[in-house]
Amino acid sequence: MASPSATAASSSLASLWSDVNKAGQNGDYSRALKALTRILQVAKDDVKALHCKVVCLIQNGSFKEALALIGNNSKVLTSDVIAFEKAYCEYRLNKIENALKTIENAPQKTEKLSELHGQVLYRLERYEECLSVYRDLIRNSQDDYDEERQTNLSAVVAAMSLWSKTKPEDLGLQATTYELCYNAACGLIGQGRLSEAMNKLREAENLCRQSISEDTDLSEEDIDAELAIIHGQMAYIMQLQGSIDDALQLYNQIIKLKPTDVGLLAVVANNIITVNKDQNVFDSKKKVKLTNAEGVEYKLSKRQLQAIEFNKALLSMYTNQAEQCRKLSSSLQAQKPENLLPVLIQAAQLCREKQHGKAIDILQEFADRNPDYAPQIKLTMAQLKLAQGNVTKACMIMKTIKELEHRPGMVSALVTMHSHDEDIDSAIEVFTQAITWYQQNQPNSSAHLALIREASNFKLKHGRKKEAIIDLEQLWKQNPKDIHTLAQLISAYSLVDANKAKILSEHLPSSDTMHLKVDVDALENSTGATFIRKKAAKVAAEQQAKVQGPVEIKKKKKKKKGKLPKNCDPKVTPDAERWLPMRERSYYRGKKKGKKKEQIGKGTQGATSAATAEL
């Protein structure tokens, strides 16, 4: 038979559990917590009470306390009981790796645990695995949350397109909501289909307006705040398409709205900084503060965060904050040692400090460690040598880039630089090597023929007619109907072999066969025609004068001869130094010293000269 005290305790617990139940149904989790605390004072190892307390703490947003409670009662609250709640607390506290371990160690994968697994994988940017999880969930779930899962799946597809640069298979997702439409637009941006993406964003904007129009309490400003993320993506597309002013206007409108999403604000502020570049630095420094807001690192992808840090380093360089620039670029390099951008920033900063040699050393070290980046690094080094005025050294560096050796752009740059150094033989050698490579690998391609033509023009320009003739003959053989090449060839031969030029001229079409579309009126109104007309008018005026009879002809005034100075002998050669003052002439010897003349009345008042004293 139960004792009275035990009966009282059990009735008290029943009453407390009743309070917990009522508070839970009303959403009053603080009241439920008080009741649960009293229950645990009586039964401290009650699994149900501990589990309920964890749930109430989560509902109140007290994730640290909930996680601490789970940790302190790990013997009772085992993973089969509390795996989801523990993983969720870790996820909300941004302990993403820990959350993944908790999920993977769970003995049973429930549906809600799989949902959380997908979110965790998305945050870790493991998009392939995340895609697989969501596809399984959609396939196996039978509830009212299918639309939310499709939205999450479309977000994964968009992220893969944007950050992984992979194009996943078409999953047949219908853009029925503005979230799905927005994610589809992001995917199109990742594929570079900007016009289609803009149309999708406009569609998403219309759908969003329709969905929130039912809420009559929202003002226009509140609606714009809801649409801010869509407008931000629109502005980004405008920026990519070159509509900088429109993009900047839209970015600033979003900033003025002060949306609660710190991630959106950080991205918009960063994009404004990229528009400003090295101009409007004061505005950029204000915008940088938005990128440093608390929680930004949890809202953006790694690529986005790296881009923001990269732009901060550039801004530090533009504002002459050398130490800050070095600190940020070193931090970026430590995060990803194979990343080229931090090294380029460091080199640029050293160049601003006139330390070109150090900049080249840094670039060379990076190129040795990362051979894949050697072409970009060497081009940068060549640019630095050109900035120092060392054209020859720049040419030597560029010739070591085997990957770009025969590209038309590289050939053009080398020929230009050799021409600047007046080293015509080296320039012709560059042409010859490139033409030989194309002859062996891509004969008669457009690039091959274009190089031959440019080489012939270059040789003609620098008087290498015989060499130019060989190139022109090769071109003409490829296309015997090319009159322009034939004319060039005849012109070149006329300076070397007149007979050969005459023979080749027979291949030119006769004037009868040539159909020249000449606009006679345009030809007459041209500058040359006008000049000829003036002469004709003058002749006509003379003929008219003859008909009319004699006309008074105005006599031309004769120019007067300049007057010569007095005492000028035309037979004597004028003094070449006559324009110089006497003291500056080569033959000036100074005045001869004679007897001092008596200076009466000069000197200080009351003074007497030596002559007066003698008298």
XYZ file of C-alpha atoms in Angstrom:
615
model
C 0.000 0.000 0.000
C 1.385 3.435 -1.057
C 2.329 5.934 1.610
C 0.539 9.326 1.785
C 3.725 11.221 0.885
C 4.258 9.136 -2.266
C 0.636 9.666 -3.300
C 1.013 13.446 -2.793
C 4.231 13.480 -4.862
C 2.638 11.564 -7.732
C -0.403 13.864 -7.753
C 1.941 16.886 -7.720
C 3.874 15.494 -10.700
C 0.638 14.822 -12.564
C -0.412 18.421 -11.946
C 2.949 19.695 -13.163
C 2.766 17.553 -16.322
C -0.697 18.950 -16.930
C 0.762 22.496 -16.709
C 3.507 21.509 -19.163
C 0.924 20.156 -21.601
C -1.269 23.277 -21.418
C 1.721 25.645 -21.752
C 2.998 23.682 -24.748
C -0.364 23.857 -26.507
C -0.519 27.631 -25.878
C 3.076 28.155 -26.997
C 4.068 29.465 -23.564
C 7.405 27.667 -23.329
C 8.748 29.801 -20.469
C 5.895 28.611 -18.244
C 6.471 25.044 -19.403
C 10.145 25.350 -18.448
C 9.241 26.345 -14.876
C 7.010 23.309 -14.515
C 9.676 21.022 -16.016
C 12.327 22.385 -13.635
C 10.075 21.477 -10.696
C 9.516 18.004 -12.153
C 13.277 17.448 -12.516
C 13.781 18.485 -8.891
C 11.699 15.446 -7.959
C 12.893 13.114 -10.737
C 16.232 14.421 -12.027
C 16.838 11.535 -14.473
C 13.390 11.599 -16.042
C 14.205 11.203 -19.789
C 10.862 12.609 -20.926
C 11.202 15.695 -18.697
C 14.781 16.315 -19.860
C 13.757 15.882 -23.506
C 10.826 18.288 -23.075
C 13.089 20.849 -21.389
C 15.539 20.697 -24.317
C 12.650 21.267 -26.756
C 11.352 24.238 -24.722
C 14.827 25.807 -24.620
C 15.112 25.393 -28.413
C 11.676 26.971 -28.888
C 12.850 29.966 -26.802
C 16.053 30.243 -28.867
C 18.280 29.206 -25.952
C 20.454 26.864 -28.040
C 23.545 27.061 -25.817
C 21.560 26.117 -22.699
C 19.853 23.280 -24.572
C 23.200 21.904 -25.814
C 24.689 22.218 -22.311
C 21.712 20.312 -20.848
C 22.194 17.519 -23.393
C 25.902 17.373 -22.584
C 25.342 17.263 -18.824
C 22.848 14.398 -19.170
C 24.533 12.428 -21.939
C 24.118 9.116 -20.061
C 20.354 9.533 -20.004
C 19.822 11.495 -23.220
C 21.364 9.055 -25.682
C 21.708 9.671 -29.429
C 18.672 7.536 -30.268
C 16.545 9.900 -28.135
C 18.038 13.347 -28.703
C 20.078 13.168 -31.979
C 17.885 15.625 -33.897
C 17.717 18.231 -31.102
C 21.482 18.055 -30.506
C 22.287 18.368 -34.223
C 19.806 21.235 -34.584
C 21.374 23.169 -31.667
C 24.842 22.687 -33.176
C 23.551 23.829 -36.574
C 21.988 26.981 -35.098
C 25.182 27.732 -33.156
C 27.106 27.457 -36.479
C 28.973 24.344 -35.351
C 28.257 22.776 -38.726
C 30.941 20.073 -38.673
C 29.751 18.901 -35.245
C 26.152 18.826 -36.471
C 27.190 16.601 -39.393
C 28.948 14.160 -37.058
C 25.894 14.001 -34.792
C 23.638 13.223 -37.777
C 26.003 10.602 -39.192
C 26.306 8.896 -35.773
C 22.545 8.747 -35.237
C 21.380 5.098 -35.094
C 18.243 5.864 -37.090
C 17.717 8.413 -39.899
C 14.298 9.940 -39.351
C 12.701 12.214 -41.928
C 13.331 15.377 -39.912
C 16.949 14.310 -39.418
C 17.307 13.899 -43.199
C 15.855 17.402 -43.688
C 18.487 18.778 -41.309
C 21.169 16.697 -43.020
C 20.357 18.442 -46.302
C 20.645 21.887 -44.665
C 23.993 20.976 -43.065
C 25.448 19.689 -46.348
C 24.285 22.882 -48.096
C 26.069 25.038 -45.506
C 29.220 22.934 -45.952
C 28.921 23.505 -49.744
C 28.828 19.761 -50.422
C 26.239 20.268 -53.127
C 26.372 16.851 -54.839
C 25.571 15.027 -51.590
C 22.959 17.638 -50.677
C 21.228 17.168 -54.042
C 21.050 13.428 -53.449
C 19.516 13.890 -49.958
C 16.769 16.241 -51.222
C 15.917 14.019 -54.182
C 15.430 11.080 -51.816
C 13.287 13.196 -49.499
C 11.006 14.383 -52.317
C 10.703 10.838 -53.660
C 9.844 9.263 -50.288
C 7.824 11.993 -48.520
C 4.025 12.187 -48.453
C 3.139 15.426 -46.665
C 2.356 19.121 -47.182
C 5.997 20.264 -47.277
C 6.783 19.178 -50.824
C 6.913 22.791 -52.091
C 9.497 23.759 -49.435
C 11.646 20.754 -50.366
C 11.486 21.676 -54.057
C 12.562 25.218 -53.151
C 15.559 23.834 -51.241
C 16.400 21.516 -54.136
C 16.299 24.433 -56.602
C 18.616 26.419 -54.264
C 21.128 23.552 -54.386
C 20.963 23.456 -58.206
C 21.492 27.242 -58.359
C 24.474 27.027 -55.964
C 26.053 24.300 -58.084
C 25.692 26.478 -61.173
C 27.055 29.610 -59.444
C 29.900 28.258 -57.325
C 30.823 24.842 -58.696
C 30.318 25.919 -62.330
C 28.570 22.616 -63.040
C 25.352 22.222 -64.958
C 23.188 19.601 -63.224
C 20.552 17.619 -65.059
C 17.112 19.128 -65.590
C 15.052 18.078 -62.569
C 11.786 19.362 -64.021
C 11.188 21.933 -61.281
C 8.302 24.259 -62.110
C 8.742 27.934 -61.183
C 5.327 28.213 -59.527
C 6.482 30.365 -56.571
C 8.707 33.407 -56.450
C 11.350 31.452 -54.467
C 11.563 28.787 -57.186
C 11.632 31.487 -59.848
C 14.429 33.350 -58.047
C 16.532 30.196 -57.677
C 16.028 29.394 -61.372
C 17.311 32.900 -62.225
C 20.416 32.346 -60.064
C 21.090 29.125 -61.956
C 20.867 30.979 -65.285
C 23.314 33.625 -64.018
C 25.777 30.837 -63.206
C 25.454 29.607 -66.807
C 26.025 33.132 -68.173
C 22.486 33.422 -69.617
C 21.962 36.913 -68.240
C 19.027 38.092 -70.372
C 16.999 34.971 -69.525
C 17.939 35.394 -65.857
C 16.669 38.991 -65.879
C 13.323 37.862 -67.316
C 13.073 35.184 -64.616
C 13.771 37.755 -61.898
C 11.018 40.033 -63.233
C 8.686 37.035 -63.129
C 9.790 36.333 -59.534
C 9.112 39.981 -58.616
C 5.552 39.787 -59.985
C 4.873 36.532 -58.147
C 6.243 37.989 -54.924
C 4.050 41.079 -55.223
C 1.009 38.858 -55.796
C 1.776 36.676 -52.778
C 2.212 39.620 -50.382
C -0.617 41.754 -51.813
C -3.076 39.820 -49.643
C -1.428 41.328 -46.549
C -3.020 44.779 -46.461
C -0.936 45.891 -43.452
C 2.283 46.049 -45.509
C 3.385 49.463 -46.791
C 5.192 50.008 -50.108
C 8.466 50.263 -48.196
C 7.823 46.883 -46.525
C 7.087 45.352 -49.927
C 10.342 46.782 -51.332
C 12.209 45.299 -48.352
C 10.729 41.889 -49.201
C 11.767 42.355 -52.848
C 15.280 43.571 -51.922
C 16.977 40.235 -52.598
C 15.414 40.048 -56.082
C 16.372 43.669 -56.855
C 19.921 42.974 -55.642
C 20.280 40.161 -58.173
C 18.798 42.398 -60.899
C 21.393 45.066 -60.122
C 24.152 42.444 -60.337
C 23.010 41.442 -63.836
C 22.913 45.121 -64.873
C 26.480 45.495 -63.596
C 27.623 42.451 -65.598
C 25.887 43.802 -68.713
C 27.630 47.178 -68.361
C 24.640 49.259 -67.165
C 26.707 50.581 -64.264
C 24.607 53.676 -63.450
C 21.351 51.684 -63.299
C 22.992 49.009 -61.161
C 24.434 51.593 -58.764
C 21.066 53.304 -58.393
C 19.373 50.007 -57.509
C 22.154 49.034 -55.082
C 21.823 52.343 -53.224
C 18.028 51.937 -53.010
C 18.537 48.573 -51.279
C 21.042 50.087 -48.825
C 18.550 52.846 -47.911
C 15.860 50.251 -47.113
C 18.150 48.757 -44.411
C 17.006 45.136 -44.849
C 17.489 42.789 -41.887
C 19.440 40.273 -43.996
C 23.104 41.071 -43.197
C 24.231 38.752 -45.995
C 22.309 40.737 -48.615
C 23.651 44.051 -47.272
C 27.224 42.731 -47.343
C 26.911 41.538 -50.968
C 25.326 44.814 -52.134
C 27.986 46.887 -50.314
C 30.747 44.761 -51.847
C 29.308 45.208 -55.343
C 29.185 48.996 -54.861
C 32.883 48.890 -53.893
C 33.667 47.011 -57.122
C 31.795 49.665 -59.123
C 33.683 52.505 -57.389
C 37.101 50.848 -57.968
C 39.800 53.442 -57.187
C 37.282 56.307 -57.408
C 34.895 57.556 -54.705
C 37.087 55.903 -52.062
C 35.328 57.658 -49.156
C 32.013 56.011 -50.112
C 33.744 52.634 -50.438
C 35.229 52.956 -46.941
C 31.721 53.516 -45.538
C 30.376 50.503 -47.418
C 33.139 48.247 -46.066
C 31.587 48.564 -42.588
C 28.473 46.749 -43.871
C 30.604 43.796 -44.954
C 31.970 43.483 -41.392
C 28.548 43.066 -39.744
C 28.121 40.308 -37.176
C 26.978 36.989 -38.630
C 27.934 37.750 -42.246
C 30.358 34.804 -42.336
C 27.455 32.400 -41.691
C 25.217 33.878 -44.397
C 27.562 33.779 -47.395
C 29.458 31.121 -49.305
C 33.239 30.777 -49.103
C 33.603 32.232 -52.593
C 31.583 35.304 -51.623
C 33.582 35.839 -48.426
C 36.869 35.531 -50.333
C 35.674 38.077 -52.901
C 34.800 40.531 -50.109
C 38.228 40.076 -48.456
C 39.926 40.497 -51.826
C 38.097 43.791 -52.422
C 39.002 44.993 -48.912
C 42.675 44.372 -49.708
C 42.367 46.289 -52.985
C 40.642 49.184 -51.227
C 43.454 49.274 -48.652
C 45.920 49.524 -51.529
C 43.974 52.356 -53.182
C 43.812 54.261 -49.871
C 47.589 53.837 -49.327
C 47.135 51.566 -46.287
C 50.112 49.385 -47.189
C 50.288 47.376 -43.946
C 46.549 46.650 -43.954
C 46.779 45.577 -47.604
C 49.657 43.205 -46.849
C 47.855 41.779 -43.817
C 44.643 41.045 -45.747
C 46.420 39.569 -48.785
C 48.598 37.349 -46.531
C 45.458 36.133 -44.743
C 43.834 35.281 -48.086
C 46.939 33.435 -49.208
C 47.046 31.437 -45.957
C 43.414 30.352 -46.479
C 44.102 29.171 -50.014
C 47.838 29.028 -50.887
C 47.181 28.147 -54.541
C 45.043 31.294 -55.079
C 46.696 33.727 -57.507
C 44.801 36.901 -56.545
C 46.478 37.574 -53.143
C 49.918 37.310 -54.777
C 48.896 39.774 -57.489
C 47.686 42.218 -54.817
C 51.009 41.940 -52.956
C 52.910 42.538 -56.207
C 50.715 45.542 -57.066
C 51.294 47.029 -53.602
C 55.070 46.643 -53.985
C 54.891 48.327 -57.402
C 53.068 51.280 -55.826
C 56.000 51.477 -53.417
C 58.409 51.448 -56.415
C 59.771 48.025 -55.426
C 59.437 46.367 -58.831
C 62.287 43.931 -58.203
C 60.639 42.562 -55.044
C 57.313 42.261 -56.856
C 58.930 40.175 -59.618
C 60.625 37.923 -57.020
C 57.276 37.230 -55.279
C 55.647 36.382 -58.603
C 58.519 34.102 -59.609
C 58.331 32.193 -56.296
C 54.593 31.641 -56.761
C 55.086 30.510 -60.380
C 57.690 27.949 -59.242
C 55.260 26.534 -56.639
C 52.213 26.611 -58.954
C 53.239 25.822 -62.578
C 49.581 25.956 -63.709
C 49.590 29.728 -63.151
C 52.954 30.266 -64.920
C 51.478 31.937 -68.079
C 49.504 34.562 -66.069
C 52.457 35.166 -63.731
C 54.934 35.603 -66.586
C 52.638 38.022 -68.391
C 52.424 40.071 -65.186
C 56.219 39.989 -64.833
C 56.599 41.159 -68.434
C 54.199 44.023 -67.702
C 56.334 45.033 -64.717
C 59.467 44.999 -66.866
C 57.717 47.213 -69.402
C 56.756 49.593 -66.574
C 60.459 49.815 -65.754
C 61.211 50.550 -69.414
C 63.082 47.251 -69.936
C 61.459 46.152 -73.197
C 64.162 43.590 -74.075
C 63.751 41.742 -70.761
C 59.946 41.798 -71.169
C 60.339 40.139 -74.595
C 62.601 37.460 -73.123
C 60.038 36.643 -70.393
C 57.148 36.474 -72.875
C 59.070 34.116 -75.179
C 59.321 31.599 -72.326
C 55.506 31.209 -72.229
C 55.263 28.112 -74.410
C 51.481 27.809 -73.964
C 50.911 31.154 -75.739
C 53.962 31.126 -78.011
C 52.116 31.038 -81.326
C 48.913 32.839 -80.412
C 48.229 35.856 -82.681
C 47.973 38.148 -79.639
C 51.383 37.063 -78.352
C 52.939 37.431 -81.834
C 51.456 40.917 -82.126
C 52.801 41.968 -78.698
C 56.309 40.640 -79.380
C 56.500 42.240 -82.840
C 55.358 45.584 -81.381
C 57.991 45.447 -78.632
C 60.811 44.419 -81.002
C 59.780 47.241 -83.344
C 59.975 49.655 -80.421
C 63.568 48.474 -79.844
C 64.186 48.818 -83.613
C 65.103 45.127 -83.713
C 63.409 44.304 -87.014
C 65.226 40.986 -87.480
C 63.873 39.639 -84.161
C 60.365 40.807 -85.067
C 60.553 38.984 -88.424
C 61.893 35.893 -86.618
C 58.788 35.915 -84.366
C 56.569 35.988 -87.467
C 58.573 33.194 -89.101
C 58.344 30.874 -86.081
C 54.606 31.433 -85.710
C 53.926 30.868 -89.438
C 56.036 27.668 -89.376
C 54.047 26.351 -86.373
C 50.702 27.020 -88.099
C 52.031 25.484 -91.327
C 52.723 22.255 -89.423
C 49.684 22.190 -87.113
C 46.889 24.289 -88.657
C 47.757 24.853 -92.345
C 45.586 27.308 -94.288
C 43.594 28.229 -91.181
C 42.353 31.809 -90.843
C 45.009 32.533 -88.181
C 47.748 31.089 -90.428
C 46.774 33.231 -93.443
C 46.293 36.325 -91.277
C 49.826 35.941 -89.877
C 51.296 35.574 -93.390
C 49.521 38.748 -94.523
C 50.655 40.719 -91.469
C 54.209 39.439 -91.923
C 54.255 40.565 -95.575
C 52.906 44.015 -94.657
C 55.515 44.345 -91.912
C 58.344 43.361 -94.250
C 57.177 45.773 -96.955
C 56.981 48.550 -94.385
C 60.593 47.949 -93.337
C 62.021 47.523 -96.838
C 62.342 43.711 -96.825
C 60.765 43.398 -100.260
C 62.215 40.029 -101.315
C 61.047 38.360 -98.092
C 57.636 40.021 -98.424
C 57.318 38.719 -101.984
C 57.696 35.092 -100.745
C 54.828 35.596 -98.261
C 52.612 37.342 -100.811
C 53.176 34.587 -103.392
C 52.141 32.000 -100.797
C 48.972 33.965 -100.072
C 48.153 34.395 -103.748
C 48.593 30.674 -104.409
C 46.063 29.958 -101.670
C 43.540 32.313 -103.284
C 44.362 33.259 -106.923
C 41.175 35.373 -107.089
C 42.398 37.714 -104.334
C 43.047 40.887 -106.356
C 44.239 42.805 -103.291
C 47.079 40.317 -102.651
C 47.962 40.284 -106.369
C 48.140 44.079 -106.436
C 50.462 44.024 -103.391
C 52.632 41.384 -105.087
C 52.882 43.409 -108.324
C 53.735 46.529 -106.289
C 56.519 44.657 -104.457
C 57.916 43.130 -107.689
C 57.915 46.544 -109.402
C 60.645 47.606 -106.967
C 62.716 44.436 -107.489
C 61.910 42.856 -110.855
C 59.968 45.015 -113.297
C 59.549 42.201 -115.887
C 58.019 39.880 -113.306
C 55.661 42.667 -112.217
C 54.616 43.129 -115.840
C 53.925 39.417 -116.261
C 51.862 39.287 -113.084
C 49.884 42.381 -114.071
C 48.384 40.326 -116.904
C 46.428 38.418 -114.231
C 44.662 41.600 -113.176
C 41.088 41.876 -114.477
C 40.476 44.325 -117.322
C 38.677 47.565 -116.615
C 35.748 46.365 -118.767
C 35.080 43.405 -116.500
C 35.237 45.465 -113.344
C 31.874 46.672 -112.107
C 32.673 49.717 -110.058
C 29.783 51.192 -108.138
C 30.722 54.859 -108.275
C 28.440 57.591 -106.971
C 29.185 60.469 -109.352
C 27.530 63.120 -107.152
C 29.494 62.020 -104.115
C 32.692 62.047 -106.150
C 32.025 65.582 -107.398
C 31.273 66.820 -103.878
C 34.462 65.310 -102.500
C 37.443 67.485 -101.517
C 39.406 66.678 -104.672
C 36.514 67.508 -106.987
C 35.926 70.851 -105.249
C 39.573 71.799 -105.741
C 39.378 71.039 -109.469
C 36.177 73.091 -109.757
C 37.934 76.174 -108.382
C 40.548 75.968 -111.124
C 37.868 75.603 -113.772
C 36.043 78.648 -112.404
C 39.253 80.684 -112.626
C 39.713 79.748 -116.309
C 36.060 80.581 -116.977
C 36.526 83.987 -115.338
C 39.537 84.736 -117.572
C 37.562 83.780 -120.697
C 34.690 85.986 -119.542
C 37.103 88.884 -119.041
C 38.363 88.498 -122.622
C 34.803 88.656 -123.918
C 33.871 91.706 -121.838
C 36.991 93.665 -122.806
C 39.831 95.251 -120.839
C 39.358 95.476 -117.092
C 41.354 97.581 -114.671
C 44.045 95.405 -113.123
C 45.081 96.364 -109.618
C 48.786 96.917 -109.270
C 50.555 94.878 -106.651
C 52.366 96.889 -104.013
C 56.097 96.279 -103.969
C 57.654 95.311 -100.700
C 60.053 97.917 -99.381
C 63.574 96.840 -98.625
C 64.647 97.069 -95.001
C 66.770 100.116 -94.084
C 70.414 99.584 -93.174
C 71.874 101.321 -90.079
C 74.069 104.418 -90.458
C 77.782 103.985 -91.180
C 77.072 100.435 -92.437
C 79.514 99.104 -94.996
C 77.795 96.363 -97.018
C 81.177 94.932 -98.071
C 82.264 94.282 -94.488
C 80.978 91.163 -92.751
C 78.796 92.156 -89.765
C 80.031 91.340 -86.287
C 78.510 87.998 -85.199
C 78.490 89.142 -81.557
C 76.854 92.494 -82.214
C 73.704 91.478 -80.371
C 75.558 90.723 -77.123
C 76.351 93.373 -74.505
C 79.938 94.672 -74.781
C 81.063 92.989 -71.545
C 79.925 89.561 -72.817
C 81.778 89.714 -76.157
C 84.863 87.520 -76.622
C 87.158 90.419 -77.615
C 86.246 92.667 -74.657
C 89.356 93.467 -72.564
C 87.980 96.038 -70.136
C 88.723 99.791 -69.826
C 92.338 100.999 -69.623
C 93.329 102.571 -66.291
C 94.445 106.209 -66.775
C 95.304 109.016 -64.398
C 92.650 109.707 -61.904
C 90.914 112.906 -62.706
C 90.415 115.321 -59.960
C 87.013 114.719 -58.503
C 85.972 118.143 -57.145
C 82.748 118.324 -55.240
C 82.611 114.570 -54.771
C 83.017 112.566 -51.614
C 81.720 113.288 -48.135
C 80.701 116.780 -47.053
C 83.664 118.945 -45.812
C 86.314 116.624 -47.236
C 89.377 118.162 -49.057
C 91.285 116.554 -51.863
C 95.018 115.906 -51.733
C 95.621 118.586 -54.415
C 93.924 121.251 -52.293
C 96.093 120.322 -49.311
C 99.227 120.769 -51.428
C 98.074 124.257 -52.498
